[in-house]
Coordinates of C-alpha atoms and ligand atoms in Angstrom, one line a residue:
X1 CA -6.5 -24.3 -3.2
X2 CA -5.8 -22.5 -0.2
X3 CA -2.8 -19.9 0.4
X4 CA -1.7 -19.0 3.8
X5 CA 0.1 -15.3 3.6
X6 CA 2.2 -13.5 5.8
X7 CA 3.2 -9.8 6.0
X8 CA 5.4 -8.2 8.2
X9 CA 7.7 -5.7 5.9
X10 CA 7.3 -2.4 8.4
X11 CA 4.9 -2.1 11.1
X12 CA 2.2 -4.1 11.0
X13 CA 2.3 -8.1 11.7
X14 CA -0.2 -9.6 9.7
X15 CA -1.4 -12.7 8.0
X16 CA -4.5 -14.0 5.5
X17 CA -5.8 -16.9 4.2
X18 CA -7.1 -16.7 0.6
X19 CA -9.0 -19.4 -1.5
X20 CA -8.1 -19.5 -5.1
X21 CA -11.4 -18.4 -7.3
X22 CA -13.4 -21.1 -8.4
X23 CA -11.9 -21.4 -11.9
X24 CA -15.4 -23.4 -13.2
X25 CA -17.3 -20.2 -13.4
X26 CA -14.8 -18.8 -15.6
X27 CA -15.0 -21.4 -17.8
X28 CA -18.7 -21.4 -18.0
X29 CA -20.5 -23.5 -16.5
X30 CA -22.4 -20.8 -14.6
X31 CA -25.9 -19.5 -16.7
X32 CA -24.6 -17.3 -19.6
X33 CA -24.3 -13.7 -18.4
X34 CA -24.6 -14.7 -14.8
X35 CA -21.1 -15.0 -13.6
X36 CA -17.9 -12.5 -12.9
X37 CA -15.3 -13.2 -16.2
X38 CA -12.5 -13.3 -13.8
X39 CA -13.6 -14.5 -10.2
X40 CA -12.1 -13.2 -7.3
X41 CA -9.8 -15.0 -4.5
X42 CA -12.0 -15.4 -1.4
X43 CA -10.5 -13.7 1.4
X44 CA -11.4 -16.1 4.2
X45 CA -9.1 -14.2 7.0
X46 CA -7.2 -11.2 7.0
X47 CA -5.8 -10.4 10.5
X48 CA -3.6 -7.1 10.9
X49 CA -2.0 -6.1 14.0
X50 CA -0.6 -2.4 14.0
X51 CA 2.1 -1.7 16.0
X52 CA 0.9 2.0 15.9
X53 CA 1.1 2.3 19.8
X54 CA 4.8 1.1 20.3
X55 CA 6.1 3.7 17.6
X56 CA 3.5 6.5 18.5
X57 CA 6.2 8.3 21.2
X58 CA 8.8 8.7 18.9
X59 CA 6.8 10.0 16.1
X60 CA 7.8 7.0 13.2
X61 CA 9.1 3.6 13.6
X62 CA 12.2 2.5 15.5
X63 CA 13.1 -0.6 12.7
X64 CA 14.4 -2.5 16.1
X65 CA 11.2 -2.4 17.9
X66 CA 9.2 -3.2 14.8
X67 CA 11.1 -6.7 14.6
X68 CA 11.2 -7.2 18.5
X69 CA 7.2 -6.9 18.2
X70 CA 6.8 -9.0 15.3
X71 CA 8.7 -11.6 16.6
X72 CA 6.3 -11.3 19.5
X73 CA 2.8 -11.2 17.8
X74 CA 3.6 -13.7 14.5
X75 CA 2.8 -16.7 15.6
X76 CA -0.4 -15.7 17.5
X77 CA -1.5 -13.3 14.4
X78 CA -0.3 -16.6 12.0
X79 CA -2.4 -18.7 14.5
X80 CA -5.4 -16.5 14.2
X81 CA -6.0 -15.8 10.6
X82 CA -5.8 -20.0 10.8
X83 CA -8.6 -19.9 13.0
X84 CA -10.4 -17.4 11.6
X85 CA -10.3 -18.6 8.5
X86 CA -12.0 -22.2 9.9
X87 CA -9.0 -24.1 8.4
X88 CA -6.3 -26.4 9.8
X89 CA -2.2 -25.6 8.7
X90 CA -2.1 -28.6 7.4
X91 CA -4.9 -28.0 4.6
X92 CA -2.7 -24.9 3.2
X93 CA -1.8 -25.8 -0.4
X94 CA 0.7 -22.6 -1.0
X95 CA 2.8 -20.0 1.7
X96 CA 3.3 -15.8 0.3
X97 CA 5.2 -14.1 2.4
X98 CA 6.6 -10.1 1.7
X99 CA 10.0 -10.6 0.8
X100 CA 10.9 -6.7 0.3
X101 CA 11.0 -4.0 0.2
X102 CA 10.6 -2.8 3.8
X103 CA 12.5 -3.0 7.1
X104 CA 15.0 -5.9 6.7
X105 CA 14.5 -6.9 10.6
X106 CA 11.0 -7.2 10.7
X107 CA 10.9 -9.1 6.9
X108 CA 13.3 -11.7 8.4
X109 CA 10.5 -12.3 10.7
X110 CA 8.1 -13.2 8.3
X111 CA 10.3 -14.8 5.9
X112 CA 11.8 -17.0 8.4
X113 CA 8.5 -18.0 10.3
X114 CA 6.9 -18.5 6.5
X115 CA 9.9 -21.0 5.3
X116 CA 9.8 -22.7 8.6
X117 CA 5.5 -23.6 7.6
X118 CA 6.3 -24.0 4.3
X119 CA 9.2 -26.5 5.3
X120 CA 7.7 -28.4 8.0
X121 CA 4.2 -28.9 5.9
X122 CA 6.4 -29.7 2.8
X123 CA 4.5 -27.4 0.6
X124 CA 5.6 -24.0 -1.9
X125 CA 6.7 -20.7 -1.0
X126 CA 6.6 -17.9 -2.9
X127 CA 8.1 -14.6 -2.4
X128 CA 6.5 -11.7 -3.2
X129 CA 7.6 -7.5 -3.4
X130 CA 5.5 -5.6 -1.5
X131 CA 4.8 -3.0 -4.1
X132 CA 3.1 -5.4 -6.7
X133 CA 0.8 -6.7 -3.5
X134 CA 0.1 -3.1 -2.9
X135 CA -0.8 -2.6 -6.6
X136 CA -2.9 -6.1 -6.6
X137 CA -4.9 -5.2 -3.3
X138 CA -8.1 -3.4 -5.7
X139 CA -8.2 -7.1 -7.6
X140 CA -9.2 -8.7 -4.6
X141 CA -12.3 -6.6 -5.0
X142 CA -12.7 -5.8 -8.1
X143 CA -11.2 -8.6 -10.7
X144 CA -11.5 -7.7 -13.7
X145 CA -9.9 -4.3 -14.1
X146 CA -9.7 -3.5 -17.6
X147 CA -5.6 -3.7 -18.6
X148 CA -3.4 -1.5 -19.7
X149 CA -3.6 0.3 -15.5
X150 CA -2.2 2.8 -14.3
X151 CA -1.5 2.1 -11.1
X152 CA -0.5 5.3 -8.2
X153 CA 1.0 3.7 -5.2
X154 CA 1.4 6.0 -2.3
X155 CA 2.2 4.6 0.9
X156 CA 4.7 5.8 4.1
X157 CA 7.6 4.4 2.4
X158 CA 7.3 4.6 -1.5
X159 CA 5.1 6.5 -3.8
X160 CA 5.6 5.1 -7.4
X161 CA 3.5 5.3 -11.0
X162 CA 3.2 1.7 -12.4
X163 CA 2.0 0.6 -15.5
X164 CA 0.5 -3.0 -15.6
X165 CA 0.0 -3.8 -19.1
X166 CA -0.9 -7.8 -18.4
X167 CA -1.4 -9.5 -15.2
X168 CA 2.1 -9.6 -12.8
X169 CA 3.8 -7.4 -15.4
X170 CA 4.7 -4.0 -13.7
X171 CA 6.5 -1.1 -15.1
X172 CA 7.8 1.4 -12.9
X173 CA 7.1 5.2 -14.8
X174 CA 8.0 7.5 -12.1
X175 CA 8.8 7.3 -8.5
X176 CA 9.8 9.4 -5.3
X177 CA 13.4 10.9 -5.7
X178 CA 13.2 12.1 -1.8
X179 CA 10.5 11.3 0.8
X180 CA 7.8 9.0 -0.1
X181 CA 3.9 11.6 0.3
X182 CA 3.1 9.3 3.3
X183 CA 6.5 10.6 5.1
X184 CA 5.7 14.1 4.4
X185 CA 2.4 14.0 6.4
X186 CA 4.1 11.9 9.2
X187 CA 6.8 14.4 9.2
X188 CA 5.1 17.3 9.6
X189 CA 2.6 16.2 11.9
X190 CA 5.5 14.9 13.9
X191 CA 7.0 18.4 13.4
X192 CA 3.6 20.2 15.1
X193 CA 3.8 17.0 18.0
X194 CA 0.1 15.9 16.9
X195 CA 1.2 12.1 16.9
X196 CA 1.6 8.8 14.8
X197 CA 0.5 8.0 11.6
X198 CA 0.5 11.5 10.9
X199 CA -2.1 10.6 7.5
X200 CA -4.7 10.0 9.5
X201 CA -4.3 12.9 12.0
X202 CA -3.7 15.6 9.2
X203 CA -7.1 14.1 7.9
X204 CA -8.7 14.5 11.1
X205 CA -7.5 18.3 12.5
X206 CA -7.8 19.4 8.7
X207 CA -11.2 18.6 8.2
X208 CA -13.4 22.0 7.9
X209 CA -10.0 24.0 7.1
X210 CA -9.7 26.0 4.5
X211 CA -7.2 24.2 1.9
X212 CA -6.8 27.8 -0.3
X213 CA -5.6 29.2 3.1
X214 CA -2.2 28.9 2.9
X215 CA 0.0 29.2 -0.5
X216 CA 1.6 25.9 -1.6
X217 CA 2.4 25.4 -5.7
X218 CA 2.6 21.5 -6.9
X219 CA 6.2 20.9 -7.2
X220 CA 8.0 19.6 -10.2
X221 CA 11.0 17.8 -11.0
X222 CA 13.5 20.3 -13.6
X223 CA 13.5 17.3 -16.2
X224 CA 9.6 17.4 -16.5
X225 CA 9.9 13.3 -15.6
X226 CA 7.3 11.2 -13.9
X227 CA 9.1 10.7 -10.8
X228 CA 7.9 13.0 -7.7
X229 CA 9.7 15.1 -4.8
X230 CA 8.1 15.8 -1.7
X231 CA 11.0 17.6 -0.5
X232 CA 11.0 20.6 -1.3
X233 CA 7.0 20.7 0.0
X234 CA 8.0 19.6 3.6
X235 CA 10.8 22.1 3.7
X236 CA 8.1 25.3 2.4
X237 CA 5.5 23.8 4.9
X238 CA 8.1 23.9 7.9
X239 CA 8.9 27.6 7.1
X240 CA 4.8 28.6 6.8
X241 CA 4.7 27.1 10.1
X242 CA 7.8 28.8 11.7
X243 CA 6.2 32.5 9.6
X244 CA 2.5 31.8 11.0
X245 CA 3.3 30.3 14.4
X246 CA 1.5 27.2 13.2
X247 CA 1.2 25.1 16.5
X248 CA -1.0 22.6 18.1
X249 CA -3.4 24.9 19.3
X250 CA -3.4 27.2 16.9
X251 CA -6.5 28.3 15.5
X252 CA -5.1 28.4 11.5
X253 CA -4.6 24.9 12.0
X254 CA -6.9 23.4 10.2
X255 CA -6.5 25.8 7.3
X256 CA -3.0 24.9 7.6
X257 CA -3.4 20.7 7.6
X258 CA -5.7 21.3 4.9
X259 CA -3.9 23.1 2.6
X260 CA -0.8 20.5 3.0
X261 CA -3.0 18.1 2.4
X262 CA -5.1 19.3 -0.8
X263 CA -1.3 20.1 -2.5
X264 CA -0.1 16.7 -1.5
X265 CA -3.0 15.1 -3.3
X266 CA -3.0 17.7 -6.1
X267 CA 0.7 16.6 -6.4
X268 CA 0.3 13.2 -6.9
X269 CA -3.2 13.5 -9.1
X270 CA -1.5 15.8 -11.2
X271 CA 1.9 13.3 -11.9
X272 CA -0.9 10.6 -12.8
X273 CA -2.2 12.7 -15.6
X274 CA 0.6 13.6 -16.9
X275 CA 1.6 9.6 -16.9
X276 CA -2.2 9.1 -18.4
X277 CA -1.6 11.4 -21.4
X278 CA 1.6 9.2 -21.7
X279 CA 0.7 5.5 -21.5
X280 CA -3.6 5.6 -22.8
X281 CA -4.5 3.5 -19.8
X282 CA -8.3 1.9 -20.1
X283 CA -7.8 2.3 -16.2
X284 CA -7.0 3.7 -13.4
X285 CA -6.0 2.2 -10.0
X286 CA -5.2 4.2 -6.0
X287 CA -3.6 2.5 -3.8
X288 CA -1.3 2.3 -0.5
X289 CA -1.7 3.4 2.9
X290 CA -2.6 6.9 1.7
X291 CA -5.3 6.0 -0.2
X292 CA -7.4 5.9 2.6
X293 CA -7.3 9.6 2.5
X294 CA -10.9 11.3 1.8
X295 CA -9.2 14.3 -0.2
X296 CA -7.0 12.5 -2.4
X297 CA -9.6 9.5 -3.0
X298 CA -11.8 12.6 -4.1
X299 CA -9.2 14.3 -6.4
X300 CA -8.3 10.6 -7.9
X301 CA -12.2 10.3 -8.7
X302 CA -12.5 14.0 -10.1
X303 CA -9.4 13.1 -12.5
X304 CA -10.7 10.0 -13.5
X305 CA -14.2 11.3 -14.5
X306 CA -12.6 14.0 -16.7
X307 CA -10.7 11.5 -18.3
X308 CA -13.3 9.3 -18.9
X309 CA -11.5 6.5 -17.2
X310 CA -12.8 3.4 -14.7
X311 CA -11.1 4.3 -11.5
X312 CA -10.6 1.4 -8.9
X313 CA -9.6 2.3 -4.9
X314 CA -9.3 -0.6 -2.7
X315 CA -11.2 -0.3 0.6
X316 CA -9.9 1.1 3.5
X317 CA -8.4 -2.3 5.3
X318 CA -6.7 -3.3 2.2
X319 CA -5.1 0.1 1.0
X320 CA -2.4 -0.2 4.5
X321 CA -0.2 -3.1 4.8
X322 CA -2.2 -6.6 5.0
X323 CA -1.1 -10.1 4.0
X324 CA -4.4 -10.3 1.6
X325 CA -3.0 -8.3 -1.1
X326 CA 0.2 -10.5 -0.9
X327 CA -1.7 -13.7 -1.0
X328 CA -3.7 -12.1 -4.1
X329 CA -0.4 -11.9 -6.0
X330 CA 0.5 -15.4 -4.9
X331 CA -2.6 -17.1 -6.4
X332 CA -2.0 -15.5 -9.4
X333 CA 2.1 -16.5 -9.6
X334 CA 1.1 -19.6 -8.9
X335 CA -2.1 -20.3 -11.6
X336 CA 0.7 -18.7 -14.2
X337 CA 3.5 -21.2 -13.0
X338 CA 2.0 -24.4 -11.1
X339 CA 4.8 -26.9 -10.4
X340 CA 6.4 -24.6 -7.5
X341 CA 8.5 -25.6 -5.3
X342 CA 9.8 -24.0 -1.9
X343 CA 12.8 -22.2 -2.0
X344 CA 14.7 -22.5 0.9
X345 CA 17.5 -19.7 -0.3
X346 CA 14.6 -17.5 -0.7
X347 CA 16.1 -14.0 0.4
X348 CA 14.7 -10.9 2.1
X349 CA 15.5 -7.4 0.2
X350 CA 15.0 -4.1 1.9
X351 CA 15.2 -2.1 -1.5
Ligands
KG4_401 O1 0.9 1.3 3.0 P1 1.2 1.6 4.4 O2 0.4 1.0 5.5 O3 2.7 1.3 4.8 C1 3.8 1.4 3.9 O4 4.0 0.5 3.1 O5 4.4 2.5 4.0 O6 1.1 3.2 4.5 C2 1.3 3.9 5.7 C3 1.2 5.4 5.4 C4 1.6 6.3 6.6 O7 2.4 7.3 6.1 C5 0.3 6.9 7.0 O8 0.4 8.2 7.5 C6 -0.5 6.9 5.7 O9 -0.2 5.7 5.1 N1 -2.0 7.0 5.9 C7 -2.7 8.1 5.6 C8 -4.1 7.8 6.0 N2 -4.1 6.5 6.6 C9 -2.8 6.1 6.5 N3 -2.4 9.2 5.0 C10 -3.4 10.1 4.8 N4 -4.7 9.9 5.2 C11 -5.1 8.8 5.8 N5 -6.3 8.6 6.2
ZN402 ZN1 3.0 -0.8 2.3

C-alpha cells in the first residue's frame, strides 16, 4: 500500500511517498516481545523545496509568488519524491494532498495537480487539514504515543492546543486570538531587518544572550481561557527596541533575541500546563515549524519531566511543512475507512 502526498499550503512545495506499516507484525506473527504494537508508515521519500529565497526581500511571503513558484517546482518536486522513492506513479495505491488551511493560491496548486494523478491513475484522494498532519508528524516516528495527547502546534500561521483523545479525533482547547508565535519572531526580526524566517535567525543572533536581560511578563488572555495572544508581546518588544536603540548591530542584541525568545516559549509552555491540569493527558506532543526551536524544545522537555509525562517532538525535517505528515494522516483515514473513492469536488479551504 503505497500513498503518494502532496503539500503545498504556504511556502514550501513538497511531496512524500509513504508505505503503509506492515499490519502482520501487529497482529503477531513477529517473536512475542519483539515487534513495535503499532508499526510505523515507512517514509520512503520526502522532498521539500522552500521557497525561503523568493520571500526573503520582503520579509514574509507574497501569497502570489508562493503560487507562481509552486506551480513552477510541483511537478519536478512530485517527479522526484517518485524517484526517490524507487517507485513508478502507476504503483501508488492512495493520493493526500493539504486541502487547508493555508494560502488558497498555492493549495489550488496542489489540490489541482493531486486530483489530476488521482484522476488519470483512477485511484483515491483524500483531503487532508494541515493542522491534524502537523499534529500526526511525531507518529511517523514514534507510533505508539500513549492517548489521551495533548498536542501544542506552533507554526508561522497558527498556534493551537489540541487534544487527541483516539486516533484522527482532534479537539481544539485553545488557539491564537491574534498572531500565531511563529509571526511574532518573523515580525520582529523583520522589524530589526535581520531577514526571513525570522525563527531561525532569532535562534541564531540570540544564542549566548542573556534571556533575563530585558523585562517581558507571559501574557494572558482577561477570561483565563486556553487560547493565546501574541499581540500584545510584539507590540512591548517593538517599544524595548525603540527605548534601547535595539538595532542590527547593537551589542544588547542578543540579550534582546533571547529574551523574546525565552517569553515566547515560556508563553506557550505555560498555556500547555494550564491545558494539562485540565484534560490529564498520558502525553505530551510539540509540534510545527517552531518546534525546531532549541529553547522551546528545552522548556517543553522541562515541563514534561515535572509533570511526569512522555513528551514526543518530531525531528527537525518533519516539524516545518512536509508532505510526510500529510501522507501519515492519510494511511490512517484510509485503514479506518477502506472503500475510498476520489472526490472530484474535493475543495480547497484557506481557514
Ligand atoms: O510549520 P511551518 O513550516 O509553516 C506554517 O505552517 O506556518 O512553520 C514556519 C514557522 C516560521 O514562523 C518560522 O520562523 C518558524 O516556523 N521556525 C522557527 C524555527 N524554524 C522555523 N522558529 C523558531 N526557531 C526555529 N529554529
Ligand atoms: Zn505548517
Amino acid at each position: 500500500m503505497l500513498v503518494l502526498a502532496i503539500e503545498t499550503s504556504c511556502d514550501e512545495t513538497s511531496a512524500a511517498v509513504l508505505r503503509a506499516p506492515d499490519m502482520a507484525t501487529k497482529a503477531g506473527t513477529c517473536p512475542s516481545g519483539a515487534c513495535p504494537p503499532d508499526p510505523a508508515p515507512h517514509i520512503l521519500s520526502n522532498i521539500v523545496l522552500s521557497q525561503d529565497e523568493v520571500h526573503a526581500p520582503y520579509g514574509g511571503v507574497v501569497p502570489e509568488l508562493a503560487s507562481r513558484q509552486h506551480i513552477k517546482t510541483i511537478a519536478p518536486t512530485v517527479g522526484e519524491a517518485i524517484a526517490r522513492a524507487g517507485v513508478r506513479l502507476d504503483e501508488i495505491d492512495l493520493y493526500a494532498v493539504t486541502q487547508g488551511p493555508g494560502l488558497i493560491g498555492s493549495l489550488l496548486v496542489g489540490l489541482s495537480f493531486a486530483k489530476g494523478l488521482a484522476y488519470f491513475h483512477k485511484k483515491p484522494l483524500i483531503g487532508i487539514d494541515h493542522l491534524h498532519a502537523h499534529l500526526e508528524a511525531c507518529f511517523l516516528e514514534d507510533p505508539a504515543i500513549a492517548y489521551p495527547v495533548l498536542g501544542l502546534l506552533v507554526s508561522g500561521g497558527h498556534t493551537a492546543l489540541y487534544l487527541i483523545e483516539e486516533p484522527l479525533s482532534y479537539k481544539l482547547l485553545g488557539k491564537t486570538r491574534d498572531d500565531a508565535a511563529g509571526e511574532a519572531l518573523d515580525k520582529i526580526a523583520k522589524f530589526l531587518g535581520l531577514g526571513y524566517p525570522g525563527g531561525p535567525v532569532i535562534e541564531k543572533l540570540g544564542k549566548g544572550g542573556d534571556a533575563k536581560a530585558f523585562p517581558f511578563a507571559v501574557p494572558r488572555t482577561k477570561d483565563r481561557s486556553l487560547d493565546f495572544s501574541f499581540s500584545g508581546l510584539k507590540t512591548g518588544a517593538l517599544k524595548l527596541i525603540r527605548e534601547n536603540g535595539i538595532m542590527a548591530e547593537n551589542p544588547r542584541l542578543a540579550d534582546f533575541l533571547a529574551s523574546f525568545e525565552e517569553i515566547v516559549a515560556r508563553t506557550l509552555i505555560d498555556h500547555m500546563q494550564a491545558a494539562a491540569d485540565q484534560v490529564q493527558p498520558k502525553s505530551l506532543v510539540l509540534c510545527g515549524g517552531v518546534a525546531r526551536n532549541t529553547r522551546l524544545r528545552t522548556r517543553f522537555q522541562e515541563f514534561a519531566r515535572r509533570a511526569g509525562l512522555d513528551a514526543y517532538v518530531p525531528s527537525p525535517k518533519l516539524c516545518t511543512d512536509n508532505a510526510a505528515m500529510v501522507g501519515a494522516v492519510a494511511l490512517k483515514r484510509f485503514a479506518l475507512t477502506p472503500g475510498l473513492t476520489t472526490d472530484l469536488d474535493l475543495d480547497a479551504f484557506a481557514r
